[in-house]
Amino acid sequence: MEKTPPKSLEEATAQFDDLCTKLSIPLELSAAAKLTQLRGIPGQVILETMMKLKTPSFRATLDDIFISKDVFKWIHSGELARRFRARNMKLLIGEVEHEEVMYGIGAPTATEGLLPGLLNYYRGSVAKALMDHYTGAHPDVERMYTGIVTDVQVRATTRAFCKALVDGGVPIKDVLRYRISLPIKAEDEQLPPAHAERFKGKVPHAFDFLHWWYYLAMAELR
């Protein structure tokens, strides 16, 4: 299982400082004071400002407070699998057929946009390593980008996590994998015009939540 650690605290702090600067919040203030000022700014203003940042997506960090710095060690050593098995837990994990379609929105189309695009998701060292690994594997920059993000966000990581659990002793019957390939017709009818052609007849990333609501509704009707 490849290690793709979250961004460093330093990288996340640089993003936060960039946001504060654009919102005219003095950087010399304490973190608590900055947050107080942020809470006083309308959410829509913050969202619009974030889209102007060099790196607009904020990701988790291994701060050893909210997310333990040992989380990857637990996965690779089998410790997570041991605790999982001791609690008699089960895992439901899967994907949709057209994960990459969603990631194509706003994807870079030129080489110079590839690294900044990947920095939205991964720390610098990981983004550069992914570019090296995937170079030559796709016909153009957009498909290289969507291929990288789809693999690392969903396909490769879910498979690797499942394998780590099973290798660590979790019975394979307790790892319940799924793949949703059939679109819901009503979904297509509600697509916004800007994305209708791109999404129609497909099940893109995150669209599986509609399937789960549909299945739950059907179960209730029965």
CSV table of C-alpha atoms in Angstrom, one decimal:
chain,number,residue,atom,x,y,z
A,1,MET,CA,0.0,0.0,0.0
A,2,GLU,CA,1.5,3.3,-1.1
A,3,LYS,CA,1.8,6.0,1.5
A,4,THR,CA,0.1,9.2,0.6
A,5,PRO,CA,0.3,11.3,3.8
A,6,PRO,CA,-1.8,14.4,4.2
A,7,LYS,CA,-0.2,17.8,3.8
A,8,SER,CA,2.3,19.0,6.4
A,9,LEU,CA,1.1,21.5,9.0
A,10,GLU,CA,3.5,24.0,7.4
A,11,GLU,CA,1.8,23.6,4.0
A,12,ALA,CA,-1.7,23.9,5.5
A,13,THR,CA,-0.6,27.0,7.5
A,14,ALA,CA,0.6,28.7,4.3
A,15,GLN,CA,-2.8,28.1,2.8
A,16,PHE,CA,-4.5,29.5,5.9
A,17,ASP,CA,-2.3,32.6,5.9
A,18,ASP,CA,-3.1,33.1,2.2
A,19,LEU,CA,-6.8,33.1,3.0
A,20,CYS,CA,-6.3,35.5,5.9
A,21,THR,CA,-4.3,37.9,3.7
A,22,LYS,CA,-7.0,38.0,1.0
A,23,LEU,CA,-9.6,38.7,3.7
A,24,SER,CA,-7.5,41.5,5.3
A,25,ILE,CA,-7.0,39.6,8.5
A,26,PRO,CA,-3.6,40.5,10.0
A,27,LEU,CA,-1.2,37.5,10.1
A,28,GLU,CA,0.4,38.7,13.4
A,29,LEU,CA,-2.9,37.9,15.3
A,30,SER,CA,-3.2,34.7,17.3
A,31,ALA,CA,-4.8,31.7,15.7
A,32,ALA,CA,-7.8,32.2,18.0
A,33,ALA,CA,-8.2,35.9,17.0
A,34,LYS,CA,-7.9,35.0,13.3
A,35,LEU,CA,-10.7,32.4,13.7
A,36,THR,CA,-12.9,34.9,15.5
A,37,GLN,CA,-12.5,37.3,12.6
A,38,LEU,CA,-13.2,34.6,10.1
A,39,ARG,CA,-16.4,33.7,11.9
A,40,GLY,CA,-17.6,37.2,11.4
A,41,ILE,CA,-17.3,37.0,7.6
A,42,PRO,CA,-20.3,35.7,5.6
A,43,GLY,CA,-19.7,32.1,4.4
A,44,GLN,CA,-20.3,33.0,0.7
A,45,VAL,CA,-17.6,35.6,0.9
A,46,ILE,CA,-15.1,33.1,2.3
A,47,LEU,CA,-16.1,30.6,-0.4
A,48,GLU,CA,-15.6,33.1,-3.2
A,49,THR,CA,-12.3,34.2,-1.7
A,50,MET,CA,-11.0,30.6,-1.4
A,51,MET,CA,-11.5,30.1,-5.1
A,52,LYS,CA,-9.0,32.9,-5.7
A,53,LEU,CA,-6.3,31.2,-3.6
A,54,LYS,CA,-3.2,29.6,-5.2
A,55,THR,CA,-4.3,26.3,-3.5
A,56,PRO,CA,-8.0,26.5,-2.8
A,57,SER,CA,-8.7,23.1,-1.3
A,58,PHE,CA,-7.9,22.6,2.4
A,59,ARG,CA,-7.0,19.0,3.4
A,60,ALA,CA,-6.3,17.2,6.6
A,61,THR,CA,-2.9,17.3,8.2
A,62,LEU,CA,-1.0,14.9,10.4
A,63,ASP,CA,-1.0,17.2,13.4
A,64,ASP,CA,-1.0,14.4,16.0
A,65,ILE,CA,-3.9,16.0,17.7
A,66,PHE,CA,-6.9,15.5,15.5
A,67,ILE,CA,-5.2,13.0,13.2
A,68,SER,CA,-2.5,10.8,14.7
A,69,LYS,CA,0.9,10.8,13.0
A,70,ASP,CA,0.9,7.0,13.4
A,71,VAL,CA,-2.2,6.3,11.4
A,72,PHE,CA,-0.3,5.0,8.4
A,73,LYS,CA,2.0,2.9,10.7
A,74,TRP,CA,-1.1,1.3,12.2
A,75,ILE,CA,-2.4,0.4,8.7
A,76,HIS,CA,0.9,-1.0,7.4
A,77,SER,CA,1.9,-2.9,10.6
A,78,GLY,CA,-1.5,-4.7,10.9
A,79,GLU,CA,-2.3,-2.9,14.2
A,80,LEU,CA,-5.5,-1.4,12.7
A,81,ALA,CA,-6.5,-4.8,11.4
A,82,ARG,CA,-6.0,-6.3,14.8
A,83,ARG,CA,-8.2,-3.7,16.5
A,84,PHE,CA,-10.7,-4.0,13.7
A,85,ARG,CA,-10.9,-7.8,14.2
A,86,ALA,CA,-11.1,-7.6,18.0
A,87,ARG,CA,-14.2,-5.4,17.7
A,88,ASN,CA,-15.8,-7.8,15.2
A,89,MET,CA,-16.2,-4.9,12.8
A,90,LYS,CA,-17.3,-4.9,9.2
A,91,LEU,CA,-16.4,-2.5,6.4
A,92,LEU,CA,-18.6,-1.4,3.6
A,93,ILE,CA,-16.4,0.3,1.0
A,94,GLY,CA,-16.6,0.8,-2.8
A,95,GLU,CA,-16.6,3.1,-5.8
A,96,VAL,CA,-18.7,4.2,-8.8
A,97,GLU,CA,-18.1,3.3,-12.4
A,98,HIS,CA,-17.1,6.8,-13.6
A,99,GLU,CA,-15.2,8.3,-10.7
A,100,GLU,CA,-12.9,10.3,-13.0
A,101,VAL,CA,-15.7,12.3,-14.6
A,102,MET,CA,-16.2,14.5,-11.5
A,103,TYR,CA,-12.5,15.2,-11.3
A,104,GLY,CA,-12.5,16.4,-14.9
A,105,ILE,CA,-14.3,19.6,-13.8
A,106,GLY,CA,-11.7,22.3,-13.7
A,107,ALA,CA,-8.9,19.8,-14.4
A,108,PRO,CA,-5.7,21.3,-15.9
A,109,THR,CA,-5.2,20.9,-19.6
A,110,ALA,CA,-1.6,22.1,-19.8
A,111,THR,CA,1.5,20.7,-18.2
A,112,GLU,CA,2.2,23.9,-16.2
A,113,GLY,CA,-1.2,23.5,-14.4
A,114,LEU,CA,-0.6,19.8,-13.4
A,115,LEU,CA,1.5,20.4,-10.3
A,116,PRO,CA,-0.7,23.2,-8.9
A,117,GLY,CA,-3.7,21.1,-9.5
A,118,LEU,CA,-2.3,18.1,-7.6
A,119,LEU,CA,-1.2,20.4,-4.7
A,120,ASN,CA,-4.9,20.9,-4.1
A,121,TYR,CA,-4.9,17.3,-2.8
A,122,TYR,CA,-1.4,16.2,-1.8
A,123,ARG,CA,1.7,17.5,-0.1
A,124,GLY,CA,4.4,18.7,-2.5
A,125,SER,CA,6.7,15.7,-2.3
A,126,VAL,CA,3.8,13.3,-3.0
A,127,ALA,CA,2.4,15.5,-5.9
A,128,LYS,CA,5.9,15.4,-7.6
A,129,ALA,CA,6.3,11.7,-7.1
A,130,LEU,CA,2.9,11.0,-8.6
A,131,MET,CA,3.7,13.1,-11.6
A,132,ASP,CA,6.9,11.1,-12.2
A,133,HIS,CA,5.1,7.8,-11.7
A,134,TYR,CA,2.2,8.6,-14.1
A,135,THR,CA,4.2,10.4,-16.8
A,136,GLY,CA,3.6,8.7,-20.1
A,137,ALA,CA,0.7,6.6,-18.8
A,138,HIS,CA,-2.1,8.9,-20.3
A,139,PRO,CA,-2.5,10.6,-23.7
A,140,ASP,CA,-2.9,14.2,-22.4
A,141,VAL,CA,-2.6,16.3,-19.2
A,142,GLU,CA,-6.3,16.3,-18.3
A,143,ARG,CA,-6.5,12.5,-18.4
A,144,MET,CA,-3.3,12.2,-16.5
A,145,TYR,CA,-4.6,14.5,-13.8
A,146,THR,CA,-8.0,12.7,-13.5
A,147,GLY,CA,-6.2,9.3,-13.6
A,148,ILE,CA,-3.9,10.3,-10.7
A,149,VAL,CA,-6.7,11.8,-8.6
A,150,THR,CA,-9.1,9.0,-9.2
A,151,ASP,CA,-6.5,6.3,-8.4
A,152,VAL,CA,-5.2,8.0,-5.2
A,153,GLN,CA,-8.5,9.3,-3.9
A,154,VAL,CA,-10.5,6.2,-4.6
A,155,ARG,CA,-9.4,3.2,-6.6
A,156,ALA,CA,-5.9,2.4,-5.5
A,157,THR,CA,-6.4,3.5,-1.9
A,158,THR,CA,-9.6,1.6,-1.2
A,159,ARG,CA,-8.1,-1.6,-2.7
A,160,ALA,CA,-4.9,-1.2,-0.7
A,161,PHE,CA,-6.8,-0.5,2.5
A,162,CYS,CA,-8.9,-3.6,2.0
A,163,LYS,CA,-5.8,-5.7,1.3
A,164,ALA,CA,-4.1,-4.3,4.5
A,165,LEU,CA,-7.0,-5.3,6.6
A,166,VAL,CA,-7.2,-8.9,5.1
A,167,ASP,CA,-3.4,-9.3,5.3
A,168,GLY,CA,-3.7,-8.3,8.9
A,169,GLY,CA,-6.2,-11.0,9.7
A,170,VAL,CA,-9.6,-9.5,9.1
A,171,PRO,CA,-11.8,-12.2,7.5
A,172,ILE,CA,-12.5,-11.4,3.9
A,173,LYS,CA,-16.3,-11.8,4.6
A,174,ASP,CA,-16.1,-8.7,6.8
A,175,VAL,CA,-14.8,-6.5,4.0
A,176,LEU,CA,-17.8,-5.7,1.9
A,177,ARG,CA,-16.9,-4.1,-1.4
A,178,TYR,CA,-19.3,-2.6,-3.9
A,179,ARG,CA,-19.2,-0.9,-7.3
A,180,ILE,CA,-22.1,1.1,-8.6
A,181,SER,CA,-22.4,1.3,-12.4
A,182,LEU,CA,-26.0,1.8,-13.2
A,183,PRO,CA,-27.2,5.5,-13.2
A,184,ILE,CA,-30.5,6.5,-11.9
A,185,LYS,CA,-32.7,8.0,-14.7
A,186,ALA,CA,-34.1,10.7,-12.4
A,187,GLU,CA,-30.5,11.8,-11.6
A,188,ASP,CA,-29.9,12.7,-15.3
A,189,GLU,CA,-33.2,14.7,-15.4
A,190,GLN,CA,-32.0,16.9,-12.5
A,191,LEU,CA,-28.5,17.6,-13.8
A,192,PRO,CA,-27.6,21.3,-14.1
A,193,PRO,CA,-27.2,22.4,-17.8
A,194,ALA,CA,-23.5,23.1,-17.3
A,195,HIS,CA,-22.8,19.5,-16.5
A,196,ALA,CA,-25.6,17.6,-18.2
A,197,GLU,CA,-23.5,16.4,-21.2
A,198,ARG,CA,-20.6,15.4,-19.0
A,199,PHE,CA,-22.6,13.4,-16.4
A,200,LYS,CA,-25.5,12.1,-18.4
A,201,GLY,CA,-25.7,8.3,-18.3
A,202,LYS,CA,-22.8,8.0,-15.9
A,203,VAL,CA,-22.3,7.5,-12.1
A,204,PRO,CA,-19.5,10.1,-11.3
A,205,HIS,CA,-17.6,10.4,-8.0
A,206,ALA,CA,-19.9,11.1,-5.0
A,207,PHE,CA,-23.1,10.3,-6.9
A,208,ASP,CA,-23.4,7.0,-5.1
A,209,PHE,CA,-25.0,8.8,-2.2
A,210,LEU,CA,-28.2,9.2,-4.3
A,211,HIS,CA,-28.2,5.5,-4.8
A,212,TRP,CA,-28.0,4.9,-1.1
A,213,TRP,CA,-31.0,7.2,-0.5
A,214,TYR,CA,-32.9,5.4,-3.2
A,215,TYR,CA,-32.2,2.0,-1.8
A,216,LEU,CA,-33.2,3.1,1.7
A,217,ALA,CA,-36.4,4.6,0.4
A,218,MET,CA,-37.2,1.4,-1.4
A,219,ALA,CA,-36.5,-0.6,1.8
A,220,GLU,CA,-38.9,1.7,3.7
A,221,LEU,CA,-41.6,1.3,1.1
A,222,ARG,CA,-41.4,-2.5,1.5
